[in-house]
PDB file of C-alpha atoms in Angstrom:
ATOM      1  CA  UNK K1206      18.933 -57.973 -34.284  1.00 50.00           C
ATOM      2  CA  UNK K1207      19.150 -59.059 -37.896  1.00 52.00           C
ATOM      3  CA  UNK K1208      19.148 -55.438 -39.116  1.00 53.00           C
ATOM      4  CA  UNK K1209      22.075 -54.654 -36.809  1.00 54.00           C
ATOM      5  CA  UNK K1210      24.210 -57.528 -38.151  1.00 57.00           C
ATOM      6  CA  UNK K1211      23.416 -56.545 -41.700  1.00 55.00           C
ATOM      7  CA  UNK K1212      24.618 -53.015 -40.963  1.00 65.00           C
ATOM      8  CA  UNK K1213      27.869 -54.324 -39.479  1.00 63.00           C
ATOM      9  CA  UNK K1214      28.487 -56.437 -42.593  1.00 62.00           C
ATOM     10  CA  UNK K1215      27.811 -53.444 -44.806  1.00 68.00           C
ATOM     11  CA  UNK K1216      30.154 -51.343 -42.694  1.00 65.00           C
ATOM     12  CA  UNK K1217      32.935 -53.955 -42.908  1.00 69.00           C
ATOM     13  CA  UNK K1218      32.524 -54.296 -46.662  1.00 67.00           C
ATOM     14  CA  UNK K1219      32.579 -50.520 -47.180  1.00 66.00           C
ATOM     15  CA  UNK K1220      35.611 -50.169 -44.919  1.00 68.00           C
ATOM     16  CA  UNK K1221      37.538 -52.931 -46.747  1.00 66.00           C
ATOM     17  CA  UNK K1222      36.630 -51.442 -50.124  1.00 67.00           C
ATOM     18  CA  UNK K1223      37.787 -47.948 -49.133  1.00 73.00           C
ATOM     19  CA  UNK K1224      40.954 -49.269 -47.513  1.00 68.00           C
ATOM     20  CA  UNK K1225      41.793 -51.356 -50.607  1.00 69.00           C
ATOM     21  CA  UNK K1226      41.292 -48.318 -52.865  1.00 68.00           C
ATOM     22  CA  UNK K1227      43.539 -46.232 -50.624  1.00 67.00           C
ATOM     23  CA  UNK K1228      46.328 -48.820 -50.702  1.00 69.00           C
ATOM     24  CA  UNK K1229      45.988 -49.200 -54.482  1.00 62.00           C
ATOM     25  CA  UNK K1230      46.164 -45.419 -54.946  1.00 61.00           C
ATOM     26  CA  UNK K1231      49.324 -45.184 -52.828  1.00 56.00           C
ATOM     27  CA  UNK K1232      51.072 -47.838 -54.943  1.00 56.00           C
ATOM     28  CA  UNK K1233      50.009 -46.228 -58.208  1.00 57.00           C
ATOM     29  CA  UNK K1234      51.106 -42.743 -57.158  1.00 52.00           C
ATOM     30  CA  UNK K1235      54.376 -43.995 -55.700  1.00 51.00           C
ATOM     31  CA  UNK K1236      55.258 -45.653 -59.012  1.00 48.00           C
ATOM     32  CA  UNK K1237      54.783 -42.431 -60.948  1.00 48.00           C
ATOM     33  CA  UNK K1238      57.542 -40.535 -59.166  1.00 44.00           C
ATOM     34  CA  UNK K1239      57.703 -36.745 -59.062  1.00 45.00           C
ATOM     35  CA  UNK K1240      55.762 -34.909 -61.725  1.00 44.00           C
ATOM     36  CA  UNK K1241      56.375 -31.465 -63.115  1.00 46.00           C
ATOM     37  CA  UNK K1242      53.504 -29.496 -64.596  1.00 47.00           C
ATOM     38  CA  UNK K1243      55.979 -27.697 -66.888  1.00 49.00           C
ATOM     39  CA  UNK K1244      57.154 -30.952 -68.429  1.00 57.00           C
ATOM     40  CA  UNK K1245      60.646 -30.704 -66.941  1.00 69.00           C
ATOM     41  CA  UNK K1246      62.368 -34.056 -66.568  1.00 69.00           C
ATOM     42  CA  UNK K1247      64.742 -33.233 -63.717  1.00 82.00           C
ATOM     43  CA  UNK K1248      65.991 -35.504 -60.957  1.00 83.00           C
ATOM     44  CA  UNK K1249      65.691 -32.999 -58.116  1.00 83.00           C
ATOM     45  CA  UNK K1250      67.387 -35.371 -55.678  1.00 83.00           C
ATOM     46  CA  UNK K1251      70.705 -34.884 -57.524  1.00 90.00           C
ATOM     47  CA  UNK K1252      70.189 -31.736 -59.631  1.00 93.00           C
ATOM     48  CA  UNK K1253      69.894 -28.559 -57.563  1.00 95.00           C
ATOM     49  CA  UNK K1254      71.443 -25.704 -59.557  1.00 97.00           C
ATOM     50  CA  UNK K1255      71.428 -24.134 -63.004  1.00 97.00           C
ATOM     51  CA  UNK K1256      74.026 -21.827 -64.521  1.00 98.00           C
ATOM     52  CA  UNK K1257      73.322 -19.591 -67.527  1.00 98.00           C
ATOM     53  CA  UNK K1258      76.478 -18.031 -68.912  1.00 98.00           C
ATOM     54  CA  UNK K1259      76.302 -14.750 -70.797  1.00 98.00           C
ATOM     55  CA  UNK K1260      75.348 -15.253 -74.455  1.00 98.00           C
ATOM     56  CA  UNK K1261      77.681 -13.058 -76.529  1.00 97.00           C
ATOM     57  CA  UNK K1262      76.265 -11.358 -79.610  1.00 97.00           C
ATOM     58  CA  UNK K1263      78.446 -12.615 -82.496  1.00 97.00           C
ATOM     59  CA  UNK K1264      75.919 -11.811 -85.226  1.00 97.00           C
ATOM     60  CA  UNK K1265      77.163  -9.728 -88.189  1.00 96.00           C
ATOM     61  CA  UNK K1266      74.575  -7.079 -87.276  1.00 93.00           C
ATOM     62  CA  UNK K1267      74.780  -6.232 -83.588  1.00 93.00           C
ATOM     63  CA  UNK K1268      71.630  -4.903 -81.954  1.00 94.00           C
ATOM     64  CA  UNK K1269      72.647  -3.363 -78.620  1.00 94.00           C
ATOM     65  CA  UNK K1270      71.323  -5.048 -75.502  1.00 96.00           C
ATOM     66  CA  UNK K1271      69.900  -8.215 -76.997  1.00 97.00           C
ATOM     67  CA  UNK K1272      72.662 -10.440 -75.602  1.00 98.00           C
ATOM     68  CA  UNK K1273      71.857  -9.291 -72.075  1.00 98.00           C
ATOM     69  CA  UNK K1274      68.108  -9.562 -72.722  1.00 98.00           C
ATOM     70  CA  UNK K1275      68.378 -13.099 -74.113  1.00 98.00           C
ATOM     71  CA  UNK K1276      70.520 -14.296 -71.220  1.00 98.00           C
ATOM     72  CA  UNK K1277      68.056 -12.794 -68.727  1.00 98.00           C
ATOM     73  CA  UNK K1278      65.042 -14.280 -70.530  1.00 98.00           C
ATOM     74  CA  UNK K1279      66.582 -17.768 -70.432  1.00 98.00           C
ATOM     75  CA  UNK K1280      67.427 -17.400 -66.730  1.00 98.00           C
ATOM     76  CA  UNK K1281      63.872 -16.221 -65.957  1.00 98.00           C
ATOM     77  CA  UNK K1282      62.292 -19.122 -67.829  1.00 97.00           C
ATOM     78  CA  UNK K1283      64.436 -21.697 -66.018  1.00 97.00           C
ATOM     79  CA  UNK K1284      63.707 -20.142 -62.630  1.00 96.00           C
ATOM     80  CA  UNK K1285      59.965 -19.944 -63.333  1.00 95.00           C
ATOM     81  CA  UNK K1286      59.570 -23.468 -64.725  1.00 94.00           C
ATOM     82  CA  UNK K1287      61.865 -25.373 -62.370  1.00 94.00           C
ATOM     83  CA  UNK K1288      62.758 -25.262 -58.695  1.00 93.00           C
ATOM     84  CA  UNK K1289      66.481 -25.050 -59.437  1.00 96.00           C
ATOM     85  CA  UNK K1290      68.698 -22.365 -57.900  1.00 96.00           C
ATOM     86  CA  UNK K1291      70.555 -20.016 -60.255  1.00 97.00           C
ATOM     87  CA  UNK K1292      74.333 -19.956 -59.666  1.00 97.00           C
ATOM     88  CA  UNK K1293      77.268 -18.179 -61.339  1.00 97.00           C
ATOM     89  CA  UNK K1294      79.608 -21.186 -61.407  1.00 96.00           C
ATOM     90  CA  UNK K1295      79.686 -24.961 -60.916  1.00 96.00           C
ATOM     91  CA  UNK K1296      76.031 -25.424 -61.869  1.00 96.00           C
ATOM     92  CA  UNK K1297      74.570 -28.899 -62.190  1.00 97.00           C
ATOM     93  CA  UNK K1298      73.059 -27.741 -65.488  1.00 97.00           C
ATOM     94  CA  UNK K1299      75.013 -25.262 -67.623  1.00 98.00           C
ATOM     95  CA  UNK K1300      73.777 -23.236 -70.601  1.00 98.00           C
ATOM     96  CA  UNK K1301      76.165 -21.253 -72.761  1.00 98.00           C
ATOM     97  CA  UNK K1302      76.420 -20.078 -76.333  1.00 98.00           C
ATOM     98  CA  UNK K1303      76.161 -17.056 -78.567  1.00 98.00           C
ATOM     99  CA  UNK K1304      73.749 -15.139 -80.739  1.00 98.00           C
ATOM    100  CA  UNK K1305      74.846 -16.037 -84.271  1.00 98.00           C
ATOM    101  CA  UNK K1306      72.305 -14.262 -86.478  1.00 98.00           C
ATOM    102  CA  UNK K1307      70.273 -11.078 -86.355  1.00 98.00           C
ATOM    103  CA  UNK K1308      68.929  -9.929 -89.688  1.00 96.00           C
ATOM    104  CA  UNK K1309      65.932  -8.452 -91.462  1.00 95.00           C
ATOM    105  CA  UNK K1310      64.967  -9.697 -94.906  1.00 93.00           C
ATOM    106  CA  UNK K1311      61.999  -9.018 -97.199  1.00 91.00           C
ATOM    107  CA  UNK K1312      59.705 -12.027 -97.562  1.00 89.00           C
ATOM    108  CA  UNK K1313      57.017 -10.674 -99.927  1.00 83.00           C
ATOM    109  CA  UNK K1314      57.128  -7.888-102.480  1.00 76.00           C
ATOM    110  CA  UNK K1315      54.636  -5.387-103.889  1.00 75.00           C
ATOM    111  CA  UNK K1316      54.069  -4.609-107.565  1.00 74.00           C
ATOM    112  CA  UNK K1317      56.443  -1.640-107.121  1.00 77.00           C
ATOM    113  CA  UNK K1318      59.291  -3.976-106.123  1.00 74.00           C
ATOM    114  CA  UNK K1319      59.222  -2.857-102.489  1.00 75.00           C
ATOM    115  CA  UNK K1320      58.869  -5.113 -99.475  1.00 78.00           C
ATOM    116  CA  UNK K1321      55.269  -5.827 -98.554  1.00 87.00           C
ATOM    117  CA  UNK K1322      56.402  -7.841 -95.566  1.00 92.00           C
ATOM    118  CA  UNK K1323      59.714  -8.192 -93.733  1.00 94.00           C
ATOM    119  CA  UNK K1324      61.048 -10.835 -91.383  1.00 96.00           C
ATOM    120  CA  UNK K1325      63.340 -10.335 -88.392  1.00 97.00           C
ATOM    121  CA  UNK K1326      65.256 -13.552 -87.674  1.00 98.00           C
ATOM    122  CA  UNK K1327      67.400 -14.242 -84.618  1.00 98.00           C
ATOM    123  CA  UNK K1328      69.457 -17.417 -84.175  1.00 98.00           C
ATOM    124  CA  UNK K1329      71.415 -18.642 -81.171  1.00 98.00           C
ATOM    125  CA  UNK K1330      73.848 -21.506 -80.803  1.00 98.00           C
ATOM    126  CA  UNK K1331      73.395 -23.280 -77.462  1.00 98.00           C
ATOM    127  CA  UNK K1332      75.704 -25.642 -75.614  1.00 98.00           C
ATOM    128  CA  UNK K1333      74.002 -27.492 -72.765  1.00 98.00           C
ATOM    129  CA  UNK K1334      75.898 -29.494 -70.154  1.00 98.00           C
ATOM    130  CA  UNK K1335      74.221 -31.754 -67.601  1.00 96.00           C
ATOM    131  CA  UNK K1336      76.948 -32.589 -65.073  1.00 95.00           C
ATOM    132  CA  UNK K1337      74.745 -35.264 -63.487  1.00 94.00           C
ATOM    133  CA  UNK K1338      73.891 -36.990 -66.782  1.00 93.00           C
ATOM    134  CA  UNK K1339      76.420 -36.186 -69.564  1.00 94.00           C
ATOM    135  CA  UNK K1340      74.412 -38.227 -72.088  1.00 94.00           C
ATOM    136  CA  UNK K1341      71.960 -35.313 -72.175  1.00 94.00           C
ATOM    137  CA  UNK K1342      74.629 -32.778 -73.239  1.00 96.00           C
ATOM    138  CA  UNK K1343      74.142 -31.155 -76.639  1.00 97.00           C
ATOM    139  CA  UNK K1344      75.148 -28.309 -78.902  1.00 98.00           C
ATOM    140  CA  UNK K1345      72.468 -27.051 -81.257  1.00 98.00           C
ATOM    141  CA  UNK K1346      71.390 -23.912 -83.113  1.00 98.00           C
ATOM    142  CA  UNK K1347      67.915 -22.481 -82.473  1.00 98.00           C
ATOM    143  CA  UNK K1348      66.228 -19.760 -84.505  1.00 98.00           C
ATOM    144  CA  UNK K1349      62.905 -18.013 -84.765  1.00 98.00           C
ATOM    145  CA  UNK K1350      61.472 -15.036 -86.616  1.00 98.00           C
ATOM    146  CA  UNK K1351      58.931 -12.228 -86.483  1.00 97.00           C
ATOM    147  CA  UNK K1352      57.071 -11.023 -89.584  1.00 96.00           C
ATOM    148  CA  UNK K1353      55.903  -7.418 -89.900  1.00 95.00           C
ATOM    149  CA  UNK K1354      54.562  -5.090 -92.610  1.00 92.00           C
ATOM    150  CA  UNK K1355      57.120  -3.612 -94.988  1.00 88.00           C
ATOM    151  CA  UNK K1356      55.758  -0.125 -94.302  1.00 89.00           C
ATOM    152  CA  UNK K1357      56.643  -0.412 -90.590  1.00 89.00           C
ATOM    153  CA  UNK K1358      59.970   0.663 -89.140  1.00 90.00           C
ATOM    154  CA  UNK K1359      61.072  -1.896 -86.569  1.00 92.00           C
ATOM    155  CA  UNK K1360      62.401   0.487 -83.911  1.00 93.00           C
ATOM    156  CA  UNK K1361      61.668   1.381 -80.300  1.00 94.00           C
ATOM    157  CA  UNK K1362      58.762  -0.460 -78.689  1.00 94.00           C
ATOM    158  CA  UNK K1363      57.918  -2.300 -81.941  1.00 95.00           C
ATOM    159  CA  UNK K1364      61.444  -3.764 -81.998  1.00 96.00           C
ATOM    160  CA  UNK K1365      61.271  -4.592 -78.298  1.00 96.00           C
ATOM    161  CA  UNK K1366      57.972  -6.441 -78.808  1.00 97.00           C
ATOM    162  CA  UNK K1367      59.342  -8.379 -81.805  1.00 97.00           C
ATOM    163  CA  UNK K1368      62.512  -9.403 -79.987  1.00 98.00           C
ATOM    164  CA  UNK K1369      60.474 -10.416 -76.928  1.00 98.00           C
ATOM    165  CA  UNK K1370      58.266 -12.705 -79.047  1.00 98.00           C
ATOM    166  CA  UNK K1371      61.332 -14.282 -80.674  1.00 98.00           C
ATOM    167  CA  UNK K1372      63.134 -14.761 -77.350  1.00 98.00           C
ATOM    168  CA  UNK K1373      60.042 -16.298 -75.750  1.00 98.00           C
ATOM    169  CA  UNK K1374      59.939 -18.955 -78.455  1.00 98.00           C
ATOM    170  CA  UNK K1375      63.716 -19.529 -78.487  1.00 98.00           C
ATOM    171  CA  UNK K1376      63.964 -19.965 -74.714  1.00 98.00           C
ATOM    172  CA  UNK K1377      60.971 -22.340 -74.655  1.00 97.00           C
ATOM    173  CA  UNK K1378      62.521 -24.420 -77.458  1.00 97.00           C
ATOM    174  CA  UNK K1379      65.818 -24.564 -75.538  1.00 98.00           C
ATOM    175  CA  UNK K1380      63.975 -25.559 -72.345  1.00 97.00           C
ATOM    176  CA  UNK K1381      62.074 -28.287 -74.197  1.00 95.00           C
ATOM    177  CA  UNK K1382      65.240 -29.698 -75.794  1.00 95.00           C
ATOM    178  CA  UNK K1383      67.300 -29.662 -72.603  1.00 95.00           C
ATOM    179  CA  UNK K1384      64.816 -30.528 -69.868  1.00 93.00           C
ATOM    180  CA  UNK K1385      61.510 -31.677 -71.286  1.00 87.00           C
ATOM    181  CA  UNK K1386      62.932 -34.389 -73.568  1.00 65.00           C
ATOM    182  CA  UNK K1387      60.640 -33.365 -76.426  1.00 56.00           C
TER     183      UNK K1387
END
């Protein structure tokens, strides 16, 4: 009989311990609120939509198609890293701006006074509007570059790859500034 009572006491203690841990876990997790694995700080109860207006290419050197490509890359990043719906007007979050720079410059020289290495730089000016929290609005330039050998012509697929690398970094920087609060 004594062994049976001891087992009941052990059972009660184990049950109370597990139940207490469960209740504690619920309170801890409830206090954390929703979490985004992308780092986005979005109140999904009020913010449902994002609008990305077309980024005009106002750079002195105009590379055809990069305005469309940049706009699409920013839209894709926002759709992939948030659960917001993309809209054409009246978005809760609005991105707009223009490409302001597109240029290639030598960054190192050879003994023959030719470029040993060149740099492609692209800059965009971004205006971000958060209609649910106007304190988060901003206007800011972003730029990034791609270095390549001076003997290489940056055309065709090489140019596409360089622009893709630059746009990946630019869009991630814009995302971080506007939604990740970094």
